[in-house]
Short mmCIF file of C-alpha atoms in Angstrom, two decimals:
data_model
loop_
_atom_site.label_atom_id
_atom_site.label_comp_id
_atom_site.label_asym_id
_atom_site.label_seq_id
_atom_site.Cartn_x
_atom_site.Cartn_y
_atom_site.Cartn_z
CA MET A 1141 42.80 101.92 101.89
CA ALA A 1142 43.13 102.35 98.12
CA HIS A 1143 40.03 102.48 95.97
CA ILE A 1144 39.07 103.08 92.33
CA GLU A 1145 36.32 105.44 91.20
CA ARG A 1146 34.61 105.17 87.79
CA ARG A 1147 34.06 108.58 86.23
CA VAL A 1148 32.30 109.69 83.03
CA ARG A 1149 33.10 113.02 81.42
CA SER A 1150 31.89 114.15 77.99
CA GLY A 1151 30.86 110.60 77.25
CA LYS A 1152 34.32 109.22 78.06
CA VAL A 1153 34.94 106.79 80.89
CA ASN A 1154 38.06 106.88 83.03
CA TYR A 1155 39.08 105.41 86.36
CA ARG A 1156 40.57 107.44 89.16
CA ALA A 1157 42.70 105.44 91.58
CA ARG A 1158 43.20 106.85 95.08
CA TYR A 1159 45.47 105.86 97.95
CA ARG A 1160 47.06 107.36 101.04
CA ASP A 1161 50.81 107.66 101.21
CA PRO A 1162 52.76 106.65 104.35
CA ALA A 1163 52.29 110.20 105.70
CA GLY A 1164 48.50 109.93 105.39
CA ARG A 1165 48.17 112.29 102.45
CA GLU A 1166 45.72 111.21 99.72
CA ARG A 1167 47.11 110.81 96.23
CA SER A 1168 45.43 109.89 92.96
CA LYS A 1169 46.02 109.07 89.32
CA SER A 1170 43.58 108.60 86.40
CA PHE A 1171 43.58 105.75 83.88
CA SER A 1172 41.52 105.02 80.78
CA ARG A 1173 41.27 101.32 81.67
CA LYS A 1174 40.20 99.85 84.98
CA VAL A 1175 42.75 97.05 84.77
CA ASP A 1176 45.58 99.60 84.59
CA ALA A 1177 44.22 101.42 87.64
CA GLU A 1178 43.97 98.15 89.58
CA ARG A 1179 47.51 97.16 88.63
CA TRP A 1180 48.86 100.56 89.67
CA VAL A 1181 47.08 100.47 93.03
CA ALA A 1182 48.37 96.96 93.68
CA GLU A 1183 51.94 98.06 92.95
CA ILE A 1184 51.58 101.08 95.23
CA GLU A 1185 50.22 99.01 98.12
CA HIS A 1186 52.95 96.43 97.65
CA ALA A 1187 55.61 99.14 97.71
CA LYS A 1188 54.12 100.63 100.87
CA THR A 1189 54.12 97.21 102.54
CA ARG A 1190 57.81 96.67 101.69
CA GLY A 1191 58.75 100.19 102.74
CA ALA A 1192 59.84 100.92 99.16
CA TRP A 1193 57.34 103.67 98.38
CA ALA A 1194 58.80 106.95 97.12
CA ASP A 1195 57.15 110.29 96.51
CA PRO A 1196 56.66 110.61 92.71
CA ALA A 1197 57.20 114.38 92.93
CA LEU A 1198 60.65 113.86 94.45
CA GLY A 1199 61.53 111.42 91.70
CA ARG A 1200 61.09 114.23 89.18
CA VAL A 1201 63.98 116.18 90.71
CA ARG A 1202 66.88 116.38 88.26
CA PHE A 1203 70.07 114.49 89.04
CA SER A 1204 72.17 117.68 89.03
CA ASP A 1205 69.82 119.36 91.52
CA TRP A 1206 69.85 116.36 93.84
CA LEU A 1207 73.64 116.12 93.58
CA ALA A 1208 74.02 119.75 94.59
CA ALA A 1209 71.70 119.31 97.57
CA GLY A 1210 72.81 115.85 98.66
CA TRP A 1211 76.54 116.38 98.24
CA ALA A 1212 76.43 119.49 100.40
CA THR A 1213 75.25 117.34 103.31
CA THR A 1214 77.95 114.69 102.89
CA THR A 1215 80.29 114.71 105.87
CA ASN A 1216 83.38 112.85 107.06
CA LEU A 1217 85.23 113.34 103.78
CA ARG A 1218 88.82 114.49 103.73
CA PRO A 1219 89.42 117.62 101.66
CA SER A 1220 91.48 115.63 99.15
CA THR A 1221 88.83 112.91 98.90
CA ARG A 1222 86.04 115.44 98.48
CA ALA A 1223 87.94 117.27 95.74
CA ARG A 1224 88.68 114.02 93.90
CA ASP A 1225 85.09 112.76 94.12
CA GLU A 1226 83.61 116.09 93.03
CA THR A 1227 85.90 116.11 90.00
CA LEU A 1228 84.92 112.58 88.97
CA LEU A 1229 81.21 113.31 89.31
CA ARG A 1230 81.52 116.58 87.40
CA LEU A 1231 83.51 115.05 84.55
CA TYR A 1232 81.71 111.72 84.11
CA ALA A 1233 78.29 111.56 85.81
CA VAL A 1234 76.84 115.06 85.38
CA PRO A 1235 77.28 115.26 81.58
CA ARG A 1236 75.26 112.05 81.18
CA PHE A 1237 72.64 112.28 83.95
CA GLY A 1238 72.58 115.93 85.02
CA ALA A 1239 69.36 116.94 83.23
CA ILE A 1240 67.54 113.63 83.79
CA PRO A 1241 64.97 113.21 86.60
CA LEU A 1242 66.14 110.78 89.27
CA ALA A 1243 63.26 108.37 88.67
CA ALA A 1244 64.05 108.26 84.95
CA ILE A 1245 67.59 106.94 85.46
CA SER A 1246 67.20 103.24 84.85
CA GLN A 1247 69.61 100.39 85.40
CA LEU A 1248 69.88 100.09 81.61
CA GLU A 1249 70.88 103.76 81.42
CA VAL A 1250 73.66 103.13 83.92
CA ARG A 1251 74.87 100.07 82.03
CA ALA A 1252 74.99 102.08 78.80
CA TRP A 1253 76.96 104.80 80.60
CA ILE A 1254 79.57 102.29 81.74
CA VAL A 1255 79.93 100.99 78.18
CA GLU A 1256 80.28 104.55 76.88
CA LEU A 1257 83.03 105.45 79.37
CA SER A 1258 84.94 102.28 78.55
CA ALA A 1259 84.61 102.93 74.80
CA ARG A 1260 86.05 106.41 75.29
CA GLY A 1261 89.24 104.82 76.58
CA PHE A 1262 89.02 105.61 80.27
CA ALA A 1263 90.95 103.26 82.53
CA PRO A 1264 88.87 100.48 84.15
CA ALA A 1265 89.80 101.80 87.59
CA THR A 1266 88.48 105.26 86.65
CA VAL A 1267 85.24 103.83 85.27
CA THR A 1268 84.75 101.70 88.38
CA LYS A 1269 85.38 104.64 90.71
CA ALA A 1270 82.94 106.84 88.78
CA TYR A 1271 80.30 104.11 89.04
CA GLN A 1272 80.89 103.71 92.77
CA LEU A 1273 80.39 107.44 93.28
CA LEU A 1274 77.20 107.43 91.20
CA GLY A 1275 76.03 104.50 93.34
CA LYS A 1276 76.64 106.49 96.53
CA VAL A 1277 74.69 109.46 95.18
CA MET A 1278 71.73 107.33 94.09
CA ALA A 1279 71.74 105.32 97.34
CA ALA A 1280 71.52 108.61 99.24
CA ALA A 1281 68.49 109.51 97.11
CA VAL A 1282 66.87 106.23 98.15
CA ASP A 1283 67.61 106.92 101.82
CA ALA A 1284 66.10 110.40 101.46
CA GLY A 1285 62.89 109.01 99.94
CA TYR A 1286 63.48 110.36 96.43
CA LEU A 1287 63.68 106.88 94.89
CA ALA A 1288 62.28 103.46 95.70
CA GLN A 1289 65.48 101.71 94.63
CA THR A 1290 68.82 102.59 93.12
CA PRO A 1291 69.53 101.91 89.45
CA CYS A 1292 73.13 101.07 90.38
CA ARG A 1293 72.64 97.36 90.94
CA ASN A 1294 74.04 94.31 89.15
CA VAL A 1295 75.88 96.50 86.63
CA PRO A 1296 78.83 94.73 84.91
CA LEU A 1297 82.06 96.67 85.35
CA PRO A 1298 85.32 96.49 83.40
CA ARG A 1299 87.97 94.27 84.86
CA VAL A 1300 90.60 96.24 86.77
CA GLU A 1301 94.05 94.84 86.13
CA ARG A 1302 96.43 95.71 88.90
CA GLU A 1303 99.43 97.60 87.60
CA GLU A 1304 102.84 96.10 88.20
CA MET A 1305 104.47 97.92 91.07
CA ARG A 1306 107.94 99.35 90.88
CA PHE A 1307 110.54 98.64 93.55
CA LEU A 1308 114.01 99.96 94.16
CA THR A 1309 117.00 97.87 95.10
CA PRO A 1310 119.12 98.99 98.06
CA THR A 1311 121.72 100.26 95.58
CA GLU A 1312 119.10 102.32 93.72
CA ILE A 1313 117.91 103.79 97.02
CA VAL A 1314 121.41 105.03 97.77
CA THR A 1315 121.75 106.35 94.22
CA LEU A 1316 118.53 108.33 94.55
CA ALA A 1317 119.53 109.64 97.98
CA GLU A 1318 122.81 110.89 96.52
CA ALA A 1319 121.04 112.53 93.56
CA ILE A 1320 118.35 114.41 95.49
CA ARG A 1321 118.96 117.68 97.33
CA PRO A 1322 120.78 117.01 100.63
CA ALA A 1323 117.83 118.33 102.66
CA TYR A 1324 115.73 115.41 101.38
CA ARG A 1325 118.27 112.61 101.57
CA ALA A 1326 116.76 111.36 104.83
CA LEU A 1327 113.26 111.54 103.32
CA VAL A 1328 114.30 108.99 100.68
CA PHE A 1329 115.60 106.58 103.33
CA VAL A 1330 112.58 106.94 105.64
CA GLY A 1331 110.22 106.40 102.71
CA ALA A 1332 112.12 103.46 101.25
CA TYR A 1333 112.71 101.61 104.54
CA GLY A 1334 109.87 102.90 106.73
CA GLY A 1335 107.07 102.79 104.16
CA LEU A 1336 105.59 106.20 105.04
CA ARG A 1337 103.34 107.84 102.46
CA ILE A 1338 104.31 111.28 101.19
CA GLY A 1339 101.52 112.91 103.22
CA GLU A 1340 102.83 111.13 106.32
CA LEU A 1341 106.39 112.25 105.59
CA ALA A 1342 105.30 115.85 105.05
CA GLY A 1343 103.23 115.79 108.26
CA LEU A 1344 105.91 114.19 110.44
CA ARG A 1345 107.00 116.37 113.36
CA ARG A 1346 110.23 116.22 115.35
CA SER A 1347 108.42 115.23 118.54
CA ARG A 1348 107.29 112.01 116.87
CA VAL A 1349 110.81 110.86 116.02
CA ASP A 1350 112.52 108.73 118.69
CA LEU A 1351 116.17 108.45 117.71
CA LEU A 1352 117.03 106.40 120.81
CA ARG A 1353 114.53 103.67 119.95
CA GLY A 1354 114.85 104.20 116.20
CA THR A 1355 111.13 104.78 115.60
CA VAL A 1356 108.77 107.31 114.03
CA ARG A 1357 105.14 107.71 115.08
CA VAL A 1358 102.64 108.36 112.32
CA ALA A 1359 99.87 110.49 113.82
CA GLU A 1360 99.34 113.33 111.34
CA ILE A 1361 99.28 113.76 107.58
CA LEU A 1362 99.44 116.69 105.20
CA THR A 1363 97.27 116.97 102.09
CA GLU A 1364 97.21 119.68 99.47
CA VAL A 1365 93.97 120.50 97.64
CA ALA A 1366 93.74 123.28 95.07
CA GLY A 1367 96.80 124.94 96.55
CA ARG A 1368 95.51 124.84 100.13
CA LEU A 1369 97.22 122.79 102.84
CA HIS A 1370 95.25 120.61 105.24
CA PHE A 1371 96.58 118.83 108.33
CA GLY A 1372 94.68 115.99 109.93
CA PRO A 1373 94.89 112.49 111.39
CA PRO A 1374 95.63 109.47 109.17
CA LYS A 1375 92.71 108.11 107.21
CA THR A 1376 92.24 104.89 109.21
CA ARG A 1377 93.01 103.68 112.70
CA ALA A 1378 95.52 101.20 111.25
CA SER A 1379 97.40 104.08 109.64
CA ARG A 1380 98.11 105.52 113.11
CA ARG A 1381 101.17 103.47 113.89
CA THR A 1382 104.74 103.44 115.13
CA VAL A 1383 107.35 102.23 112.64
CA SER A 1384 110.78 101.00 113.65
CA LEU A 1385 113.62 101.94 111.32
CA PRO A 1386 116.93 100.26 110.48
CA ARG A 1387 119.95 101.77 112.16
CA VAL A 1388 121.21 103.20 108.88
CA VAL A 1389 117.98 105.18 108.50
CA THR A 1390 118.08 106.32 112.12
CA ARG A 1391 121.58 107.68 111.53
CA GLU A 1392 120.36 109.55 108.46
CA LEU A 1393 117.55 111.08 110.51
CA GLN A 1394 119.93 111.98 113.31
CA ALA A 1395 122.19 113.85 110.89
CA HIS A 1396 119.15 115.53 109.31
CA LEU A 1397 117.88 116.78 112.68
CA ALA A 1398 121.29 117.80 114.01
CA ASN A 1399 120.70 121.51 113.35
CA GLY A 1400 118.06 121.58 116.05
CA GLY A 1401 114.52 122.89 116.12
CA GLU A 1402 111.33 122.95 118.13
CA PRO A 1403 109.45 119.69 118.91
CA ASN A 1404 106.46 120.86 116.90
CA ASP A 1405 108.57 121.66 113.81
CA HIS A 1406 108.18 119.44 110.78
CA VAL A 1407 111.00 117.04 110.02
CA PHE A 1408 110.90 117.77 106.28
CA THR A 1409 110.23 121.33 105.18
CA ALA A 1410 110.17 123.40 102.00
CA PRO A 1411 113.56 124.43 100.55
CA GLN A 1412 113.28 127.89 102.08
CA GLY A 1413 111.60 126.66 105.27
CA GLY A 1414 107.94 126.35 106.09
CA THR A 1415 105.54 123.54 105.25
CA LEU A 1416 106.56 121.14 102.51
CA ARG A 1417 104.21 121.55 99.54
CA ILE A 1418 103.84 118.13 97.97
CA VAL A 1419 103.02 119.28 94.43
CA ALA A 1420 105.99 121.64 94.29
CA PHE A 1421 108.25 119.00 95.83
CA ARG A 1422 107.22 116.48 93.21
CA ASN A 1423 107.79 118.85 90.29
CA ARG A 1424 110.85 120.77 91.37
CA ILE A 1425 112.82 118.31 93.49
CA TRP A 1426 111.64 114.72 93.05
CA ARG A 1427 111.48 114.50 89.26
CA PRO A 1428 114.89 116.14 88.63
CA ALA A 1429 116.42 113.78 91.21
CA THR A 1430 114.89 110.62 89.70
CA ASP A 1431 116.03 111.69 86.24
CA ALA A 1432 119.56 112.31 87.52
CA ALA A 1433 119.58 108.90 89.24
CA GLY A 1434 118.49 107.11 86.06
CA LEU A 1435 115.10 106.33 87.60
CA ALA A 1436 112.86 108.42 85.34
CA GLY A 1437 109.16 107.89 85.97
CA LEU A 1438 109.62 106.73 89.55
CA ARG A 1439 106.75 107.95 91.73
CA ILE A 1440 107.13 109.07 95.32
CA HIS A 1441 104.66 106.35 96.31
CA ASP A 1442 107.04 103.76 94.85
CA LEU A 1443 109.22 104.34 97.93
CA ARG A 1444 106.39 102.79 99.96
CA HIS A 1445 106.19 99.81 97.61
CA THR A 1446 109.96 99.49 97.94
CA ALA A 1447 109.70 99.36 101.73
CA VAL A 1448 107.12 96.57 101.62
CA ALA A 1449 109.25 94.59 99.16
CA LEU A 1450 112.29 94.96 101.42
CA TRP A 1451 110.34 93.88 104.51
CA ILE A 1452 109.12 90.77 102.72
CA ALA A 1453 112.63 90.01 101.43
CA ALA A 1454 113.86 90.31 105.03
CA GLY A 1455 111.36 87.65 106.12
CA ALA A 1456 108.43 89.70 107.45
CA SER A 1457 105.12 87.87 107.65
CA PRO A 1458 101.96 89.27 106.02
CA LYS A 1459 100.74 90.32 109.47
CA GLU A 1460 103.96 92.19 110.21
CA VAL A 1461 103.81 93.92 106.83
CA ALA A 1462 100.18 94.93 107.37
CA VAL A 1463 100.97 96.48 110.76
CA ARG A 1464 104.07 98.34 109.56
CA ALA A 1465 102.37 99.62 106.40
CA GLY A 1466 99.17 100.63 108.20
CA HIS A 1467 96.95 98.36 106.10
CA THR A 1468 93.46 97.77 107.43
CA SER A 1469 93.69 94.00 106.97
CA VAL A 1470 96.15 91.21 106.20
CA SER A 1471 93.95 90.20 103.25
CA PHE A 1472 94.65 93.56 101.61
CA THR A 1473 98.37 93.01 102.09
CA LEU A 1474 98.22 89.57 100.50
CA ASP A 1475 96.04 90.81 97.65
CA ARG A 1476 98.47 93.62 96.88
CA TYR A 1477 101.80 92.01 97.68
CA GLY A 1478 101.12 88.29 97.78
CA HIS A 1479 103.16 87.74 94.61
CA LEU A 1480 106.24 88.79 96.59
CA TYR A 1481 105.95 85.65 98.71
CA PRO A 1482 107.00 83.07 96.06
CA GLU A 1483 109.22 81.17 98.50
CA ALA A 1484 106.51 80.79 101.14
CA ASP A 1485 104.86 77.89 99.30
CA THR A 1486 108.22 76.20 98.74
CA ARG A 1487 109.11 76.50 102.42
CA LEU A 1488 105.72 75.03 103.36
CA ARG A 1489 106.26 72.09 100.98
CA ASP A 1490 109.70 71.41 102.47
CA ARG A 1491 108.29 71.45 106.00
CA LEU A 1492 105.59 68.96 104.99
CA ASP A 1493 108.26 66.68 103.50
CA ARG A 1494 110.22 66.84 106.74
CA LEU A 1495 107.11 66.00 108.74
CA HIS A 1496 106.39 63.01 106.53
CA ALA A 1497 109.97 61.83 106.87
CA THR A 1498 109.38 61.34 110.60
CA ALA A 1499 106.53 58.90 109.97
CA ARG A 1500 107.11 55.20 110.62
CA PRO A 1501 104.95 52.40 109.15
CA PRO A 1502 103.22 49.92 111.48
CA GLU A 1503 105.37 47.04 112.64
CA GLY A 1504 105.62 44.33 110.00
CA VAL A 1505 104.54 46.49 107.06
CA VAL A 1506 107.05 47.11 104.30
CA VAL A 1507 106.85 50.21 102.11
CA ASP A 1508 108.76 51.24 99.01
CA LEU A 1509 110.54 54.54 98.54
CA LEU A 1510 107.29 56.23 97.48
CA GLY A 1511 105.57 55.26 100.70
CA GLN A 1512 103.40 52.60 99.02
CA GLU A 1513 102.66 49.44 100.95
CA LEU A 1514 104.28 46.40 99.32
CA GLY A 1515 102.90 43.75 101.62
CA SER A 1516 103.05 42.31 105.09
CA GLN A 1517 105.50 39.96 106.71
CA ARG A 1518 102.74 38.51 108.83
CA GLY A 1519 102.12 34.98 107.62
CA ALA A 1520 104.16 35.34 104.40
CA ASP A 1521 107.54 36.59 103.25
CA VAL A 1522 107.69 39.51 100.90
CA GLN A 1523 109.21 38.44 97.58
#
């Protein structure tokens, strides 16, 4: 139980407050006023009751030191995700908070940091991602007992405006396929009609292509981080999927695979053979091809957006799109591509009109063309 001891030294009075932490170790702090000691003890006991007590010594650990220790124990991150997150923390969080003790980072400090990043012209999406990463780091410090609560709470963030996506028409797809090196003609068609990401295309093996059924099975992806290649399963369970392809794309794949190879060989390889390096492909093959096709600035990922747009134009429902694209939920599909369903509301309205047209008024009741009751023939004629 906490208690306060009055002490006199050299004619000066102070008050030493004592308490036992959750581990049973006695801790103390001195105050010049008794009321301050009582308030401090009350706060400590309240924090212990709520399970929010944190060791003050741990709170004095600098942010950069905690980041180095805590980040090293973070698991289940893909190499590409880890590299991206480390870069964001190093560029944006460490310069501001690196030398500050964890307990000294206040919510106001975090708010000011967000304002500073926005004022420096960083994109709202970048600022938001940096904040989310800082929040993960500080939440881990809370879980480890370094902090009682995270300062990353109720912080206003800049509004992220979704960029307009770029889609190719079927004619532009053919134009791009004609402009790119022949070895990657089929890649354009599979990306534009099958919706595979570039990592899924680069990781696709021959054994996962079924020409008879016209399908490809997405079960492995390739990522490249700092020049090193990493193979692994897709990021989510939904991303592990089988995609059916139009016959025209199946024929392109059949011609592409006609030279033969082992089942474990990759479908799309580097120009001289071997694993397709995405960065080199983008710089040396993709960009020259898009320029030649009059599609300068087109990203590889825009092939995936093109596929979704074509599926929707062909009448696919949001659920069908979500399954084919490997989205984790239909809500994500609608949030990202809902604007491509402009005719859905019109079709619903027309169906409602047809349903109403089947309605019949009760016997003896006369209605006008707008469906409004004019009167009843019971007992009186309608004038």
